[in-house]
């Protein structure tokens, strides 16, 4: 069984800003369940240190370029997976988010913060930094860990830990080099920094060529992963296809097209223990596909909690997610007055764009009892919206995978989603044929517009008013298996294929 080092910039429950945190928690656990030896490397942010107080030191990393020295601490995630915490207080132990400061601006030293994470990953993977753990595969995720593939390629990190600052040191040493899998969760965030950042990261000048990390005159962490990984995966087959052309290729479609034979789409799973309406401790009444009547009590509780009118005859539409352009939240804002006038109720939970927050508040004030908006991160309320809403809205412009459409199918709350990426891959549109054949699970629409969203909601509301059809739709979604085991097995096969194949 291959040994895997999994590196990520966030990992639930210790630190999470989105789906990457969920995947970094669940996928290694599912791989460990298959018998693989796996450890998860993540930065020692303040909240991670707080969760791992007694962690023992395993090794030290010497300073390199402008990156300070660091310690590797041994810890255990609540999932049972071993964690390697990269402790460098000057870079990580601070008040604020993993990527942004309190004013929502990128930390000015992000190149060094994530450069160090990448270098640590490469050192563990190739340089025998941990004598009892020599990984066969380094699995990195998104731009924050992309540069690890470059550190391995430029060999410096792979020898005695000398940074490859001189061109001479850049000789390739492929013999013991582990295979690298790079998973793209969102190609739009690329980790672009001024070219002058290169020496501070301890990489040789040749790394700045267009065949390496250079992207329009800047240094791209994302490109490092795409360029040098042995396999690139993305989180759905649909997104894997979409990023091979623009606009979703975000300027990298050409490179992805070139590397298409190494590009795989593997759908994410969900944590089906945490997200299970039959056992969910956050919701007012538990239910399953054979006890769907109890779902109505969750709607009442949600209406009461959010100050919505206690009216069972209005369809209740839910939204949970980042208030971001990606998520089509502006389309929802535009459609909201018409949705309220349908009539329907709307419950929104999100955080992000301040302007959108203000617009949403104004809509809620104009439609008391019909529209409710909660800001911030609220795990319990996210579960209550999944359980209490009748329909779940996901008007995303693009969606590499998306987790909420899986939660909502599992909670008998059919999604109304734009047909992109993971949505198109795991929602079956409610056409009359799909309903007859028992495969329909939600409502998909194509066009990026408030009109298309509104039309799909109207179509969904018509189905909601037909109790037999609605029950069938709910039960179809609830019967599906969205757990991680199939996808984890797919990753495990990929690791083994890579280890068998010549480079
Ligand atoms: P993305 O990673 O693009 O934000 P995903 O659908 O993959 O989208 O994952 C988002 C995750 O974060 C889900 O688990 C979702 O429930 C959660 N989430 C997003 N916003 C909130 C919020 N305001 N409160 C609680 N959970 C949230
Ligand atoms: C990204 C994507 C989201 C995906 C998540 C986990 O944040 O935006 O679609 O589900 O990563 O892979």
Short mmCIF file of C-alpha atoms and ligand atoms in Angstrom, two decimals:
data_model
loop_
_atom_site.label_atom_id
_atom_site.label_comp_id
_atom_site.label_asym_id
_atom_site.label_seq_id
_atom_site.Cartn_x
_atom_site.Cartn_y
_atom_site.Cartn_z
CA UNK A 1 0.00 0.00 0.00
CA UNK A 2 1.48 3.36 -0.96
CA UNK A 3 2.35 5.92 1.69
CA UNK A 4 0.83 9.32 1.06
CA UNK A 5 1.67 12.81 2.23
CA UNK A 6 -1.41 14.98 1.78
CA UNK A 7 -0.75 18.71 1.98
CA UNK A 8 -3.40 21.41 2.21
CA UNK A 9 -3.76 24.97 3.43
CA UNK A 10 -6.92 24.22 5.43
CA UNK A 11 -8.47 21.21 7.08
CA UNK A 12 -11.78 20.96 8.95
CA UNK A 13 -12.58 21.06 11.78
CA UNK A 14 -9.45 23.03 12.72
CA UNK A 15 -9.50 25.57 9.93
CA UNK A 16 -11.95 25.88 7.06
CA UNK A 17 -12.94 28.63 4.64
CA UNK A 18 -14.76 26.41 2.14
CA UNK A 19 -15.01 23.00 0.55
CA UNK A 20 -11.24 22.47 0.45
CA UNK A 21 -11.30 22.25 4.26
CA UNK A 22 -14.01 19.59 4.07
CA UNK A 23 -12.15 17.57 1.45
CA UNK A 24 -8.84 17.78 3.36
CA UNK A 25 -10.61 16.34 6.38
CA UNK A 26 -12.61 13.62 4.67
CA UNK A 27 -10.48 12.31 1.79
CA UNK A 28 -7.41 11.33 3.88
CA UNK A 29 -9.73 9.66 6.39
CA UNK A 30 -11.37 7.67 3.59
CA UNK A 31 -7.95 6.71 2.17
CA UNK A 32 -6.77 5.60 5.62
CA UNK A 33 -9.92 3.51 5.82
CA UNK A 34 -8.80 1.74 2.62
CA UNK A 35 -5.56 0.84 4.38
CA UNK A 36 -3.23 3.52 2.99
CA UNK A 37 -0.73 5.13 5.33
CA UNK A 38 -1.44 8.82 5.09
CA UNK A 39 -0.44 11.99 6.92
CA UNK A 40 -1.84 15.46 6.43
CA UNK A 41 0.50 18.45 6.43
CA UNK A 42 -0.95 21.86 7.27
CA UNK A 43 0.27 25.21 8.55
CA UNK A 44 0.33 25.90 12.27
CA UNK A 45 -2.18 28.73 12.22
CA UNK A 46 -3.22 30.05 15.62
CA UNK A 47 -6.37 27.91 15.72
CA UNK A 48 -4.41 24.79 14.70
CA UNK A 49 -1.86 25.35 17.47
CA UNK A 50 -4.70 25.85 19.93
CA UNK A 51 -6.19 22.48 18.89
CA UNK A 52 -2.84 20.67 19.17
CA UNK A 53 -1.28 22.11 22.31
CA UNK A 54 0.73 19.09 23.42
CA UNK A 55 2.06 18.23 19.96
CA UNK A 56 5.59 16.78 19.96
CA UNK A 57 8.34 18.09 17.74
CA UNK A 58 9.35 15.63 15.00
CA UNK A 59 11.87 17.60 12.97
CA UNK A 60 13.20 21.04 12.16
CA UNK A 61 13.50 22.84 8.86
CA UNK A 62 16.36 25.31 8.48
CA UNK A 63 15.68 28.80 7.10
CA UNK A 64 15.81 29.09 3.32
CA UNK A 65 15.76 32.24 1.16
CA UNK A 66 13.52 34.65 3.06
CA UNK A 67 11.62 31.82 4.71
CA UNK A 68 12.27 31.34 8.41
CA UNK A 69 13.12 28.04 10.03
CA UNK A 70 10.21 25.92 11.22
CA UNK A 71 9.32 22.93 13.34
CA UNK A 72 7.20 19.95 12.35
CA UNK A 73 4.85 18.86 15.08
CA UNK A 74 3.01 15.54 15.33
CA UNK A 75 -0.71 15.74 16.01
CA UNK A 76 -3.88 13.79 15.34
CA UNK A 77 -6.95 15.09 13.59
CA UNK A 78 -10.34 14.30 15.15
CA UNK A 79 -10.87 11.97 12.15
CA UNK A 80 -7.97 9.85 13.45
CA UNK A 81 -5.63 10.82 10.61
CA UNK A 82 -2.06 11.79 11.62
CA UNK A 83 -1.34 15.44 11.12
CA UNK A 84 1.97 17.18 10.58
CA UNK A 85 1.69 20.74 11.79
CA UNK A 86 4.18 23.19 10.32
CA UNK A 87 5.03 25.54 13.15
CA UNK A 88 6.51 28.87 12.04
CA UNK A 89 4.96 31.47 14.38
CA UNK A 90 6.23 34.49 12.42
CA UNK A 91 4.21 33.34 9.39
CA UNK A 92 1.17 31.58 10.80
CA UNK A 93 0.50 32.39 14.45
CA UNK A 94 -1.57 35.54 13.98
CA UNK A 95 -5.12 36.81 14.33
CA UNK A 96 -7.05 36.54 11.05
CA UNK A 97 -7.92 34.05 8.34
CA UNK A 98 -5.59 31.63 6.59
CA UNK A 99 -5.37 33.79 3.47
CA UNK A 100 -6.76 37.20 4.37
CA UNK A 101 -6.29 39.72 7.16
CA UNK A 102 -9.06 41.38 9.17
CA UNK A 103 -9.71 43.83 6.30
CA UNK A 104 -10.15 40.98 3.80
CA UNK A 105 -6.83 41.77 2.13
CA UNK A 106 -4.33 39.08 1.17
CA UNK A 107 -1.60 38.72 3.79
CA UNK A 108 1.34 40.57 2.24
CA UNK A 109 3.70 37.67 2.95
CA UNK A 110 1.53 34.94 1.39
CA UNK A 111 4.32 33.95 -1.03
CA UNK A 112 6.55 33.07 1.91
CA UNK A 113 3.73 31.63 4.04
CA UNK A 114 2.73 29.13 1.38
CA UNK A 115 6.22 28.83 -0.06
CA UNK A 116 7.30 27.44 3.28
CA UNK A 117 4.38 25.00 3.33
CA UNK A 118 5.38 23.79 -0.15
CA UNK A 119 9.03 23.47 0.76
CA UNK A 120 8.17 21.51 3.89
CA UNK A 121 5.99 19.16 1.81
CA UNK A 122 8.83 18.62 -0.66
CA UNK A 123 11.38 18.07 2.11
CA UNK A 124 9.23 15.45 3.83
CA UNK A 125 8.39 13.79 0.53
CA UNK A 126 11.88 13.54 -0.88
CA UNK A 127 14.56 14.36 1.63
CA UNK A 128 13.88 11.89 4.37
CA UNK A 129 13.06 14.63 6.82
CA UNK A 130 10.98 12.11 8.77
CA UNK A 131 12.95 8.87 8.84
CA UNK A 132 9.88 6.81 9.75
CA UNK A 133 7.73 8.24 6.96
CA UNK A 134 8.99 8.33 3.37
CA UNK A 135 5.98 8.99 1.18
CA UNK A 136 5.56 7.35 -2.21
CA UNK A 137 3.09 10.00 -3.29
CA UNK A 138 2.79 13.67 -2.46
CA UNK A 139 -0.81 14.79 -2.91
CA UNK A 140 -1.07 18.59 -3.04
CA UNK A 141 -4.14 20.80 -3.25
CA UNK A 142 -4.72 24.17 -4.94
CA UNK A 143 -2.20 26.96 -5.42
CA UNK A 144 -1.15 27.14 -1.78
CA UNK A 145 0.66 23.81 -2.16
CA UNK A 146 1.38 23.93 -5.91
CA UNK A 147 4.96 25.10 -5.53
CA UNK A 148 5.87 21.82 -3.82
CA UNK A 149 5.94 20.23 -7.28
CA UNK A 150 8.53 22.83 -8.34
CA UNK A 151 10.69 22.25 -5.25
CA UNK A 152 10.77 18.57 -6.12
CA UNK A 153 11.45 19.25 -9.78
CA UNK A 154 14.35 21.54 -9.00
CA UNK A 155 15.73 18.82 -6.80
CA UNK A 156 17.17 21.15 -4.13
CA UNK A 157 14.55 20.13 -1.65
CA UNK A 158 15.13 16.54 -2.58
CA UNK A 159 18.77 16.23 -1.57
CA UNK A 160 20.19 17.24 1.75
CA UNK A 161 17.80 20.08 2.21
CA UNK A 162 19.95 22.63 0.47
CA UNK A 163 17.81 25.16 -1.29
CA UNK A 164 18.43 25.06 -5.02
CA UNK A 165 19.49 28.68 -5.18
CA UNK A 166 22.16 28.16 -7.81
CA UNK A 167 21.51 26.83 -11.30
CA UNK A 168 24.06 24.07 -10.63
CA UNK A 169 21.96 22.81 -7.77
CA UNK A 170 19.02 22.40 -10.08
CA UNK A 171 20.19 19.05 -11.41
CA UNK A 172 17.30 16.63 -11.43
CA UNK A 173 17.40 13.70 -9.10
CA UNK A 174 14.48 11.58 -10.13
CA UNK A 175 15.47 8.28 -8.57
CA UNK A 176 13.81 8.49 -5.18
CA UNK A 177 11.42 11.27 -6.04
CA UNK A 178 7.84 10.54 -5.03
CA UNK A 179 5.02 10.91 -7.52
CA UNK A 180 3.04 14.13 -7.27
CA UNK A 181 -0.73 14.41 -7.59
CA UNK A 182 -2.04 17.96 -7.81
CA UNK A 183 -5.75 18.51 -7.18
CA UNK A 184 -7.29 21.70 -8.47
CA UNK A 185 -10.26 22.74 -6.37
CA UNK A 186 -10.57 26.17 -7.95
CA UNK A 187 -8.45 27.31 -10.89
CA UNK A 188 -9.48 30.95 -10.48
CA UNK A 189 -7.24 31.39 -7.44
CA UNK A 190 -3.71 31.02 -8.76
CA UNK A 191 -1.24 32.37 -6.20
CA UNK A 192 0.37 35.02 -8.41
CA UNK A 193 3.32 36.97 -7.00
CA UNK A 194 5.92 39.38 -8.37
CA UNK A 195 8.77 37.64 -10.20
CA UNK A 196 11.13 39.19 -7.65
CA UNK A 197 9.72 36.83 -5.01
CA UNK A 198 11.61 33.91 -6.59
CA UNK A 199 14.98 34.11 -4.77
CA UNK A 200 13.22 34.57 -1.42
CA UNK A 201 11.60 31.20 -2.09
CA UNK A 202 14.94 29.53 -2.67
CA UNK A 203 14.17 28.55 -6.27
CA UNK A 204 16.58 28.92 -9.18
CA UNK A 205 16.20 31.66 -11.79
CA UNK A 206 15.38 29.09 -14.49
CA UNK A 207 12.09 28.45 -12.67
CA UNK A 208 10.90 31.76 -14.03
CA UNK A 209 10.67 30.53 -17.62
CA UNK A 210 7.28 30.27 -19.39
CA UNK A 211 7.82 26.46 -19.45
CA UNK A 212 7.93 26.61 -15.67
CA UNK A 213 6.30 29.10 -13.28
CA UNK A 214 6.12 32.34 -15.22
CA UNK A 215 2.61 33.62 -15.92
CA UNK A 216 2.33 37.03 -17.63
CA UNK A 217 5.50 38.25 -16.00
CA UNK A 218 4.60 36.94 -12.58
CA UNK A 219 5.30 33.85 -10.57
CA UNK A 220 2.40 31.38 -10.40
CA UNK A 221 2.11 28.75 -7.68
CA UNK A 222 -0.81 27.19 -9.55
CA UNK A 223 1.22 26.82 -12.72
CA UNK A 224 3.97 25.04 -10.76
CA UNK A 225 1.50 22.33 -9.81
CA UNK A 226 0.02 22.05 -13.30
CA UNK A 227 3.42 22.00 -14.94
CA UNK A 228 5.29 19.54 -12.74
CA UNK A 229 2.74 17.16 -11.18
CA UNK A 230 2.67 13.58 -12.44
CA UNK A 231 -1.12 13.72 -12.43
CA UNK A 232 -3.53 16.63 -12.21
CA UNK A 233 -6.97 15.99 -10.82
CA UNK A 234 -9.94 18.27 -10.43
CA UNK A 235 -12.98 17.69 -8.32
CA UNK A 236 -15.48 16.71 -11.01
CA UNK A 237 -15.27 15.32 -14.55
CA UNK A 238 -17.33 18.28 -15.77
CA UNK A 239 -14.87 20.85 -14.42
CA UNK A 240 -11.95 18.80 -15.78
CA UNK A 241 -13.47 19.31 -19.24
CA UNK A 242 -14.47 22.95 -18.68
CA UNK A 243 -10.98 24.14 -17.70
CA UNK A 244 -9.46 22.87 -20.94
CA UNK A 245 -10.91 25.92 -22.67
CA UNK A 246 -11.46 29.54 -21.76
CA UNK A 247 -12.97 31.26 -19.88
CA UNK A 248 -12.89 28.64 -17.13
CA UNK A 249 -9.29 27.78 -17.99
CA UNK A 250 -8.45 31.17 -16.43
CA UNK A 251 -5.56 31.70 -18.85
CA UNK A 252 -4.19 28.20 -18.29
CA UNK A 253 -6.40 26.28 -20.73
CA UNK A 254 -3.50 25.84 -23.18
CA UNK A 255 -1.32 24.21 -20.55
CA UNK A 256 -4.18 22.01 -19.35
CA UNK A 257 -4.91 20.96 -22.91
CA UNK A 258 -1.25 20.03 -23.32
CA UNK A 259 -1.40 17.97 -20.14
CA UNK A 260 -4.84 16.50 -20.89
CA UNK A 261 -3.58 12.90 -20.83
CA UNK A 262 -2.60 13.47 -17.18
CA UNK A 263 -5.79 15.31 -16.21
CA UNK A 264 -8.52 13.44 -14.32
CA UNK A 265 -11.89 14.51 -12.91
CA UNK A 266 -12.76 12.73 -9.67
CA UNK A 267 -15.95 13.82 -7.94
CA UNK A 268 -15.75 14.81 -4.30
CA UNK A 269 -17.78 12.94 -1.76
CA UNK A 270 -19.39 14.27 1.40
CA UNK A 271 -19.07 13.40 5.05
CA UNK A 272 -22.23 11.34 5.22
CA UNK A 273 -22.07 10.93 8.97
CA UNK A 274 -22.09 14.67 9.71
CA UNK A 275 -24.58 15.28 6.92
CA UNK A 276 -27.26 12.73 7.71
CA UNK A 277 -30.82 13.90 8.43
CA UNK A 278 -31.51 10.69 10.36
CA UNK A 279 -28.93 11.53 13.04
CA UNK A 280 -28.18 15.27 12.63
CA UNK A 281 -27.99 16.85 16.12
CA UNK A 282 -28.42 20.39 14.74
CA UNK A 283 -31.94 19.96 13.36
CA UNK A 284 -35.32 20.12 15.10
CA UNK A 285 -36.66 16.75 13.88
CA UNK A 286 -34.73 13.86 12.41
CA UNK A 287 -36.01 12.02 9.35
CA UNK A 288 -35.08 9.70 6.52
CA UNK A 289 -36.55 8.71 3.17
CA UNK A 290 -39.20 6.54 4.83
CA UNK A 291 -40.11 9.18 7.46
CA UNK A 292 -40.22 12.30 5.35
CA UNK A 293 -43.26 13.76 7.17
CA UNK A 294 -40.94 14.89 9.98
CA UNK A 295 -39.16 17.25 7.59
CA UNK A 296 -42.07 19.71 7.95
CA UNK A 297 -41.10 20.36 11.57
CA UNK A 298 -37.68 21.51 10.42
CA UNK A 299 -39.34 24.02 8.13
CA UNK A 300 -41.41 25.39 11.04
CA UNK A 301 -38.30 25.62 13.21
CA UNK A 302 -36.34 27.39 10.49
CA UNK A 303 -39.15 29.86 9.87
CA UNK A 304 -39.30 30.58 13.60
CA UNK A 305 -35.52 30.94 13.96
CA UNK A 306 -35.21 33.36 11.06
CA UNK A 307 -38.41 35.34 11.64
CA UNK A 308 -40.11 34.05 8.48
CA UNK A 309 -43.91 33.74 8.48
CA UNK A 310 -45.06 30.37 9.85
CA UNK A 311 -46.76 29.44 6.61
CA UNK A 312 -46.52 25.86 5.31
CA UNK A 313 -48.17 26.77 2.01
CA UNK A 314 -45.22 28.84 0.73
CA UNK A 315 -42.22 27.07 -0.78
CA UNK A 316 -39.09 27.90 1.25
CA UNK A 317 -35.93 28.41 -0.83
CA UNK A 318 -32.53 28.07 0.89
CA UNK A 319 -29.03 29.29 0.05
CA UNK A 320 -25.81 28.63 2.00
CA UNK A 321 -22.42 29.66 0.73
CA UNK A 322 -19.81 32.27 0.06
CA UNK A 323 -21.32 35.53 -1.13
CA UNK A 324 -19.12 35.54 -4.19
CA UNK A 325 -19.39 36.14 -7.92
CA UNK A 326 -18.50 32.46 -8.50
CA UNK A 327 -21.65 31.44 -6.65
CA UNK A 328 -23.93 33.64 -8.79
CA UNK A 329 -25.07 35.41 -5.63
CA UNK A 330 -25.67 38.60 -7.65
CA UNK A 331 -28.15 36.65 -9.81
CA UNK A 332 -29.96 35.59 -6.65
CA UNK A 333 -30.03 39.20 -5.42
CA UNK A 334 -31.49 40.27 -8.76
CA UNK A 335 -34.11 37.50 -8.76
CA UNK A 336 -34.98 37.81 -5.04
CA UNK A 337 -37.88 40.33 -5.28
CA UNK A 338 -39.55 38.23 -7.99
CA UNK A 339 -39.00 35.07 -5.98
CA UNK A 340 -40.57 36.67 -2.90
CA UNK A 341 -43.52 37.79 -5.03
CA UNK A 342 -44.07 34.27 -6.45
CA UNK A 343 -44.92 33.97 -3.52
CA UNK A 344 -42.08 32.08 -1.86
CA UNK A 345 -39.84 32.44 1.16
CA UNK A 346 -36.08 32.82 0.95
CA UNK A 347 -33.51 31.95 3.65
CA UNK A 348 -29.91 33.00 2.91
CA UNK A 349 -26.82 32.20 4.99
CA UNK A 350 -23.50 33.49 3.77
CA UNK A 351 -20.50 35.65 4.22
CA UNK A 352 -18.21 37.40 1.80
CA UNK A 353 -18.81 40.38 -0.48
CA UNK A 354 -19.80 43.36 1.74
CA UNK A 355 -21.86 45.09 -1.01
CA UNK A 356 -23.89 41.93 -1.55
CA UNK A 357 -24.45 41.67 2.22
CA UNK A 358 -25.88 45.20 2.21
CA UNK A 359 -28.12 44.48 -0.79
CA UNK A 360 -29.38 41.29 0.83
CA UNK A 361 -30.18 43.12 4.05
CA UNK A 362 -32.17 45.70 2.07
CA UNK A 363 -34.20 42.97 0.35
CA UNK A 364 -34.92 41.29 3.68
CA UNK A 365 -36.08 44.63 5.10
CA UNK A 366 -38.44 45.12 2.13
CA UNK A 367 -39.90 41.61 2.44
CA UNK A 368 -40.34 40.92 6.17
CA UNK A 369 -41.60 37.39 6.79
CA UNK A 370 -40.65 36.37 3.24
CA UNK A 371 -36.89 36.95 3.03
CA UNK A 372 -34.40 36.32 5.86
CA UNK A 373 -30.65 36.78 5.70
CA UNK A 374 -28.03 35.57 8.18
CA UNK A 375 -24.42 36.62 7.86
CA UNK A 376 -21.30 34.86 9.04
CA UNK A 377 -20.32 31.23 9.32
CA UNK A 378 -22.89 29.14 11.17
CA UNK A 379 -22.54 25.38 10.90
CA UNK A 380 -25.79 24.64 12.78
CA UNK A 381 -27.84 27.04 10.67
CA UNK A 382 -26.34 25.53 7.49
CA UNK A 383 -27.73 22.15 8.61
CA UNK A 384 -31.07 23.71 9.56
CA UNK A 385 -31.44 25.33 6.13
CA UNK A 386 -30.63 22.03 4.41
CA UNK A 387 -33.29 20.30 6.50
CA UNK A 388 -35.90 23.07 6.68
CA UNK A 389 -35.94 24.44 3.13
CA UNK A 390 -38.04 22.90 0.36
CA UNK A 391 -35.56 23.79 -2.39
CA UNK A 392 -31.88 24.66 -2.32
CA UNK A 393 -30.57 27.35 -4.70
CA UNK A 394 -27.12 27.17 -6.33
CA UNK A 395 -26.93 29.62 -9.25
CA UNK A 396 -23.13 29.27 -9.54
CA UNK A 397 -21.39 30.73 -12.60
CA UNK A 398 -18.96 27.86 -12.26
CA UNK A 399 -18.63 25.15 -9.63
CA UNK A 400 -15.61 22.84 -9.62
CA UNK A 401 -17.62 20.40 -7.53
CA UNK A 402 -19.82 21.96 -4.85
CA UNK A 403 -20.83 20.11 -1.73
CA UNK A 404 -24.17 21.69 -0.88
CA UNK A 405 -26.01 20.11 -3.81
CA UNK A 406 -25.04 16.72 -2.39
CA UNK A 407 -26.08 17.69 1.15
CA UNK A 408 -29.40 18.94 -0.14
CA UNK A 409 -30.16 15.81 -2.18
CA UNK A 410 -29.42 13.81 0.95
CA UNK A 411 -31.73 16.05 3.01
CA UNK A 412 -34.68 15.71 0.62
CA UNK A 413 -34.30 19.36 -0.40
CA UNK A 414 -33.90 19.19 -4.18
CA UNK A 415 -31.31 21.61 -5.57
CA UNK A 416 -32.08 24.22 -8.22
CA UNK A 417 -28.66 24.69 -9.74
CA UNK A 418 -26.87 26.01 -12.75
CA UNK A 419 -25.64 23.14 -14.92
CA UNK A 420 -21.90 23.54 -14.50
CA UNK A 421 -19.00 21.45 -13.14
CA UNK A 422 -20.01 19.17 -10.28
CA UNK A 423 -23.65 20.28 -10.42
CA UNK A 424 -24.08 18.90 -13.91
CA UNK A 425 -22.29 15.72 -12.84
CA UNK A 426 -24.34 14.90 -9.80
CA UNK A 427 -27.79 16.38 -10.16
CA UNK A 428 -30.26 14.69 -12.51
CA UNK A 429 -32.65 17.25 -13.95
CA UNK A 430 -36.34 16.66 -13.25
CA UNK A 431 -37.60 16.07 -16.78
CA UNK A 432 -40.83 14.03 -17.08
CA UNK A 433 -38.76 11.03 -18.33
CA UNK A 434 -36.23 11.27 -15.48
CA UNK A 435 -39.08 11.46 -12.99
CA UNK A 436 -40.75 8.42 -14.55
CA UNK A 437 -37.53 6.42 -14.55
CA UNK A 438 -36.81 7.31 -10.92
CA UNK A 439 -33.55 9.13 -11.62
CA UNK A 440 -34.55 12.82 -11.22
CA UNK A 441 -33.04 14.57 -8.18
CA UNK A 442 -33.21 18.32 -8.83
CA UNK A 443 -33.50 21.16 -11.33
CA UNK A 444 -30.74 22.34 -13.64
CA UNK A 445 -30.63 25.51 -15.73
CA UNK A 446 -28.09 26.56 -18.34
CA UNK A 447 -27.98 30.29 -18.79
CA UNK A 448 -26.15 32.62 -16.39
CA UNK A 449 -29.03 34.99 -15.69
CA UNK A 450 -31.56 35.94 -13.03
CA UNK A 451 -34.32 35.04 -15.56
CA UNK A 452 -33.00 31.51 -16.02
CA UNK A 453 -32.74 31.06 -12.24
CA UNK A 454 -36.26 32.39 -11.79
CA UNK A 455 -37.66 30.12 -14.52
CA UNK A 456 -36.00 27.08 -12.91
CA UNK A 457 -37.44 27.99 -9.50
CA UNK A 458 -40.89 28.37 -11.07
CA UNK A 459 -40.52 24.92 -12.63
CA UNK A 460 -39.41 23.51 -9.27
CA UNK A 461 -42.30 25.17 -7.41
CA UNK A 462 -44.79 23.65 -9.85
CA UNK A 463 -43.34 20.22 -9.04
CA UNK A 464 -43.45 21.03 -5.29
CA UNK A 465 -47.19 21.55 -5.57
CA UNK A 466 -47.62 17.97 -6.83
CA UNK A 467 -47.10 15.92 -3.65
CA UNK A 468 -46.61 12.52 -5.32
CA UNK A 469 -44.06 13.82 -7.82
CA UNK A 470 -42.31 15.78 -5.09
CA UNK A 471 -42.03 12.85 -2.74
CA UNK A 472 -40.56 10.73 -5.56
CA UNK A 473 -37.99 13.43 -6.34
CA UNK A 474 -36.98 13.74 -2.70
CA UNK A 475 -36.68 10.00 -2.25
CA UNK A 476 -34.52 9.62 -5.38
CA UNK A 477 -31.97 12.10 -4.05
CA UNK A 478 -32.02 10.64 -0.55
CA UNK A 479 -31.31 7.15 -1.87
CA UNK A 480 -28.05 8.17 -3.51
CA UNK A 481 -24.66 7.37 -2.04
CA UNK A 482 -22.52 10.50 -1.89
CA UNK A 483 -20.02 9.07 0.60
CA UNK A 484 -16.30 9.18 -0.07
CA UNK A 485 -15.59 5.49 -0.56
CA UNK A 486 -15.91 5.33 -4.37
CA UNK A 487 -13.84 8.48 -4.92
CA UNK A 488 -11.20 7.49 -2.37
CA UNK A 489 -10.84 4.16 -4.18
CA UNK A 490 -10.40 6.09 -7.43
CA UNK A 491 -7.59 8.18 -5.91
CA UNK A 492 -5.97 5.04 -4.50
CA UNK A 493 -6.02 3.47 -7.99
CA UNK A 494 -4.49 6.60 -9.45
CA UNK A 495 -1.63 6.52 -6.91
CA UNK A 496 -0.93 2.90 -7.77
CA UNK A 497 -1.05 3.55 -11.52
CA UNK A 498 1.46 6.38 -11.10
CA UNK A 499 3.79 4.24 -9.03
CA UNK A 500 3.67 1.47 -11.63
CA UNK A 501 4.13 3.73 -14.64
CA UNK A 502 7.54 4.87 -15.82
CA UNK A 503 7.94 8.62 -15.41
P1 LIG B 1 -16.67 26.49 -1.86
O1 LIG B 1 -15.54 25.66 -1.39
O2 LIG B 1 -16.52 26.97 -3.27
O3 LIG B 1 -17.03 27.59 -0.93
P2 LIG B 1 -18.30 24.08 -1.47
O4 LIG B 1 -19.73 23.83 -1.78
O5 LIG B 1 -17.33 23.10 -1.97
O6 LIG B 1 -17.98 25.55 -1.96
O7 LIG B 1 -18.07 24.08 0.10
C1 LIG B 1 -18.54 25.05 0.96
C2 LIG B 1 -18.61 24.48 2.35
O8 LIG B 1 -18.66 25.55 3.30
C3 LIG B 1 -19.84 23.65 2.60
O9 LIG B 1 -19.56 22.68 3.58
C4 LIG B 1 -20.83 24.70 3.11
O10 LIG B 1 -21.89 24.17 3.85
C5 LIG B 1 -19.93 25.54 3.95
N1 LIG B 1 -20.36 26.93 4.13
C6 LIG B 1 -20.27 27.91 3.23
N2 LIG B 1 -20.74 29.07 3.75
C7 LIG B 1 -21.13 28.79 5.01
C8 LIG B 1 -21.71 29.58 6.08
N3 LIG B 1 -21.96 30.87 5.93
N4 LIG B 1 -21.95 28.95 7.24
C9 LIG B 1 -21.68 27.64 7.39
N5 LIG B 1 -21.17 26.85 6.43
C10 LIG B 1 -20.89 27.42 5.26
C1 LIG B 2 -13.56 24.75 -4.23
C2 LIG B 2 -14.71 24.82 -5.20
C3 LIG B 2 -15.87 23.92 -4.85
C4 LIG B 2 -15.38 22.55 -4.42
C5 LIG B 2 -14.38 22.71 -3.29
C6 LIG B 2 -13.84 21.38 -2.77
O1 LIG B 2 -13.66 25.64 -3.19
O2 LIG B 2 -15.17 26.15 -5.36
O3 LIG B 2 -16.72 23.78 -5.97
O4 LIG B 2 -16.47 21.77 -3.98
O5 LIG B 2 -13.29 23.45 -3.73
O6 LIG B 2 -13.21 20.64 -3.77
#
